[in-house]
Amino acid sequence: MGLVLIVLIITVVFLFAITLRVKNKLNPTQNTFSNDQLATGFLLALLKTDHVECETQIETLIRDCAGEKKIRCSDGGDACFHVDAALQKILPDSLGIMQTKYALHIIKMPENQDIFPPYEDSCGAKDTKGMQGYQPISLYPKAGRVDVTLDVCK
């Protein structure tokens, strides 16, 4: 009777371990969802990042650069200069270190005009761009918006 009980316990533990191991493997759908979360989460964090010299968030600097261009930072530079400099540093120092291919586009709508040249790291036409973070920035009280899009490529 004792031997049967020990064999039964070992069998249950073995089946439980196999079940956990199978559940922990990521399937392609979960992997794509994780990359979508990466693109959206990174983009939202990027826009809410405080810029030290300008004492405001990057999102506010982008809005000013696309609109009134009134913000002057402590070193005398304007919002456009500081957004460009910050993005050229932040993107390679974060997504680049993670060895993630990306393309960031900042476009003023409805003119469909690039405010900045696209920031890209080997994210070309041959790469799969399915993982995208998107954040519109309103230019209220003026008409229009700025579309900020981050593509994370495979």
mmCIF file of C-alpha atoms in Angstrom:
data_model
loop_
_atom_site.group_PDB
_atom_site.id
_atom_site.type_symbol
_atom_site.label_atom_id
_atom_site.label_comp_id
_atom_site.label_asym_id
_atom_site.label_seq_id
_atom_site.Cartn_x
_atom_site.Cartn_y
_atom_site.Cartn_z
ATOM 1 C CA MET A 1 0.000 0.000 0.000
ATOM 2 C CA GLY A 2 2.838 2.428 0.858
ATOM 3 C CA LEU A 3 4.646 1.774 -2.440
ATOM 4 C CA VAL A 4 1.476 2.496 -4.434
ATOM 5 C CA LEU A 5 0.996 5.777 -2.562
ATOM 6 C CA ILE A 6 4.604 6.854 -3.247
ATOM 7 C CA VAL A 7 4.298 6.002 -6.960
ATOM 8 C CA LEU A 8 1.006 7.935 -7.138
ATOM 9 C CA ILE A 9 2.532 11.035 -5.492
ATOM 10 C CA ILE A 10 5.560 10.929 -7.812
ATOM 11 C CA THR A 11 3.266 10.618 -10.848
ATOM 12 C CA VAL A 12 1.137 13.607 -9.781
ATOM 13 C CA VAL A 13 4.245 15.750 -9.152
ATOM 14 C CA PHE A 14 5.692 14.726 -12.531
ATOM 15 C CA LEU A 15 2.455 15.627 -14.382
ATOM 16 C CA PHE A 16 2.259 18.942 -12.528
ATOM 17 C CA ALA A 17 5.870 19.799 -13.527
ATOM 18 C CA ILE A 18 5.187 18.982 -17.193
ATOM 19 C CA THR A 19 2.047 21.164 -17.160
ATOM 20 C CA LEU A 20 3.958 24.132 -15.743
ATOM 21 C CA ARG A 21 6.783 23.726 -18.233
ATOM 22 C CA VAL A 22 4.400 23.699 -21.212
ATOM 23 C CA LYS A 23 2.507 26.757 -19.950
ATOM 24 C CA ASN A 24 5.709 28.792 -19.495
ATOM 25 C CA LYS A 25 6.762 28.544 -23.145
ATOM 26 C CA LEU A 26 5.788 31.648 -25.131
ATOM 27 C CA ASN A 27 3.814 31.009 -28.261
ATOM 28 C CA PRO A 28 4.075 33.422 -31.236
ATOM 29 C CA THR A 29 0.849 35.218 -30.260
ATOM 30 C CA GLN A 30 2.163 35.958 -26.778
ATOM 31 C CA ASN A 31 5.513 37.090 -28.222
ATOM 32 C CA THR A 32 3.777 39.517 -30.615
ATOM 33 C CA PHE A 33 1.645 40.815 -27.761
ATOM 34 C CA SER A 34 4.803 41.379 -25.694
ATOM 35 C CA ASN A 35 6.368 43.408 -28.536
ATOM 36 C CA ASP A 36 3.157 45.438 -28.883
ATOM 37 C CA GLN A 37 3.351 46.176 -25.176
ATOM 38 C CA LEU A 38 7.011 47.133 -25.595
ATOM 39 C CA ALA A 39 6.204 49.618 -28.373
ATOM 40 C CA THR A 40 3.256 51.210 -26.577
ATOM 41 C CA GLY A 41 4.820 51.237 -23.126
ATOM 42 C CA PHE A 42 8.130 52.619 -24.354
ATOM 43 C CA LEU A 43 6.422 55.349 -26.388
ATOM 44 C CA LEU A 44 4.252 56.478 -23.469
ATOM 45 C CA ALA A 45 7.255 56.508 -21.120
ATOM 46 C CA LEU A 46 9.330 58.423 -23.677
ATOM 47 C CA LEU A 47 6.707 61.146 -24.070
ATOM 48 C CA LYS A 48 6.339 61.530 -20.286
ATOM 49 C CA THR A 49 10.109 61.780 -19.744
ATOM 50 C CA ASP A 50 11.170 65.058 -18.135
ATOM 51 C CA HIS A 51 13.728 67.096 -20.020
ATOM 52 C CA VAL A 52 16.117 68.661 -17.497
ATOM 53 C CA GLU A 53 17.222 71.778 -19.417
ATOM 54 C CA CYS A 54 13.680 72.630 -20.490
ATOM 55 C CA GLU A 55 11.974 71.696 -17.199
ATOM 56 C CA THR A 56 9.068 70.012 -18.985
ATOM 57 C CA GLN A 57 8.133 66.711 -20.605
ATOM 58 C CA ILE A 58 9.195 65.661 -24.096
ATOM 59 C CA GLU A 59 5.516 65.541 -25.117
ATOM 60 C CA THR A 60 5.164 69.252 -24.274
ATOM 61 C CA LEU A 61 8.323 70.047 -26.235
ATOM 62 C CA ILE A 62 6.978 68.196 -29.297
ATOM 63 C CA ARG A 63 3.670 70.082 -29.022
ATOM 64 C CA ASP A 64 5.553 73.403 -28.843
ATOM 65 C CA CYS A 65 7.821 72.488 -31.744
ATOM 66 C CA ALA A 66 4.798 71.671 -33.931
ATOM 67 C CA GLY A 67 2.922 74.785 -32.895
ATOM 68 C CA GLU A 68 3.873 78.075 -31.318
ATOM 69 C CA LYS A 69 7.613 77.551 -30.717
ATOM 70 C CA LYS A 70 7.556 79.626 -27.524
ATOM 71 C CA ILE A 71 9.558 77.390 -25.185
ATOM 72 C CA ARG A 72 13.176 78.377 -24.582
ATOM 73 C CA CYS A 73 15.276 76.141 -22.425
ATOM 74 C CA SER A 74 17.881 77.132 -19.840
ATOM 75 C CA ASP A 75 20.686 76.987 -22.425
ATOM 76 C CA GLY A 76 18.741 79.201 -24.856
ATOM 77 C CA GLY A 77 17.882 76.364 -27.258
ATOM 78 C CA ASP A 78 14.355 75.889 -28.564
ATOM 79 C CA ALA A 79 12.046 72.894 -28.100
ATOM 80 C CA CYS A 80 12.797 71.406 -31.522
ATOM 81 C CA PHE A 81 16.540 71.328 -30.901
ATOM 82 C CA HIS A 82 16.129 69.675 -27.508
ATOM 83 C CA VAL A 83 13.610 67.047 -28.672
ATOM 84 C CA ASP A 84 15.919 66.048 -31.523
ATOM 85 C CA ALA A 85 18.970 65.865 -29.236
ATOM 86 C CA ALA A 86 17.085 63.904 -26.567
ATOM 87 C CA LEU A 87 15.679 61.359 -29.031
ATOM 88 C CA GLN A 88 19.062 60.845 -30.694
ATOM 89 C CA LYS A 89 20.439 59.913 -27.271
ATOM 90 C CA ILE A 90 17.509 58.065 -25.652
ATOM 91 C CA LEU A 91 16.610 55.710 -28.517
ATOM 92 C CA PRO A 92 20.058 54.143 -29.055
ATOM 93 C CA ASP A 93 20.700 54.078 -25.289
ATOM 94 C CA SER A 94 17.500 52.119 -24.646
ATOM 95 C CA LEU A 95 16.079 50.222 -27.625
ATOM 96 C CA GLY A 96 19.538 49.995 -29.176
ATOM 97 C CA ILE A 97 21.014 48.341 -26.102
ATOM 98 C CA MET A 98 18.103 45.868 -26.124
ATOM 99 C CA GLN A 99 19.108 45.079 -29.745
ATOM 100 C CA THR A 100 15.627 46.029 -30.905
ATOM 101 C CA LYS A 101 15.098 47.386 -34.409
ATOM 102 C CA TYR A 102 12.827 50.427 -34.380
ATOM 103 C CA ALA A 103 11.461 53.349 -36.362
ATOM 104 C CA LEU A 104 10.056 56.457 -34.654
ATOM 105 C CA HIS A 105 8.034 58.924 -36.717
ATOM 106 C CA ILE A 106 6.726 62.305 -35.528
ATOM 107 C CA ILE A 107 4.262 63.733 -38.042
ATOM 108 C CA LYS A 108 2.155 66.901 -37.894
ATOM 109 C CA MET A 109 -1.392 66.322 -39.081
ATOM 110 C CA PRO A 110 -3.419 67.150 -41.170
ATOM 111 C CA GLU A 111 -0.435 68.436 -43.198
ATOM 112 C CA ASN A 112 1.173 64.969 -43.003
ATOM 113 C CA GLN A 113 4.515 66.723 -42.500
ATOM 114 C CA ASP A 114 7.490 65.191 -40.697
ATOM 115 C CA ILE A 115 8.518 67.507 -37.863
ATOM 116 C CA PHE A 116 11.759 65.564 -37.454
ATOM 117 C CA PRO A 117 13.461 63.092 -39.782
ATOM 118 C CA PRO A 118 12.487 59.509 -38.882
ATOM 119 C CA TYR A 119 14.603 57.973 -36.126
ATOM 120 C CA GLU A 120 15.438 54.465 -37.314
ATOM 121 C CA ASP A 121 17.736 51.636 -36.386
ATOM 122 C CA SER A 122 17.801 49.128 -39.246
ATOM 123 C CA CYS A 123 14.017 48.997 -39.472
ATOM 124 C CA GLY A 124 13.603 48.941 -43.237
ATOM 125 C CA ALA A 125 10.926 47.822 -45.661
ATOM 126 C CA LYS A 126 12.054 44.191 -45.529
ATOM 127 C CA ASP A 127 11.511 43.996 -41.752
ATOM 128 C CA THR A 128 8.118 43.057 -40.382
ATOM 129 C CA LYS A 129 6.472 46.096 -38.825
ATOM 130 C CA GLY A 130 3.493 44.722 -36.949
ATOM 131 C CA MET A 131 4.295 45.929 -33.481
ATOM 132 C CA GLN A 132 3.341 49.550 -33.220
ATOM 133 C CA GLY A 133 2.878 52.117 -30.505
ATOM 134 C CA TYR A 134 0.854 55.192 -31.418
ATOM 135 C CA GLN A 135 0.150 58.368 -29.470
ATOM 136 C CA PRO A 136 -1.614 61.445 -30.833
ATOM 137 C CA ILE A 137 -0.702 64.804 -29.278
ATOM 138 C CA SER A 138 -3.367 67.478 -29.587
ATOM 139 C CA LEU A 139 -2.332 70.990 -30.609
ATOM 140 C CA TYR A 140 -5.405 72.459 -28.889
ATOM 141 C CA PRO A 141 -6.448 75.316 -28.918
ATOM 142 C CA LYS A 142 -5.102 75.342 -32.469
ATOM 143 C CA ALA A 143 -6.331 72.852 -35.048
ATOM 144 C CA GLY A 144 -4.396 69.692 -35.763
ATOM 145 C CA ARG A 145 -2.387 67.103 -33.919
ATOM 146 C CA VAL A 146 0.993 65.422 -33.903
ATOM 147 C CA ASP A 147 1.075 61.675 -34.493
ATOM 148 C CA VAL A 148 3.955 59.902 -32.771
ATOM 149 C CA THR A 149 4.421 56.320 -33.973
ATOM 150 C CA LEU A 150 6.972 53.767 -32.820
ATOM 151 C CA ASP A 151 7.398 50.610 -34.915
ATOM 152 C CA VAL A 152 9.263 47.746 -33.285
ATOM 153 C CA CYS A 153 10.470 45.457 -36.067
ATOM 154 C CA LYS A 154 11.257 41.758 -36.021
#
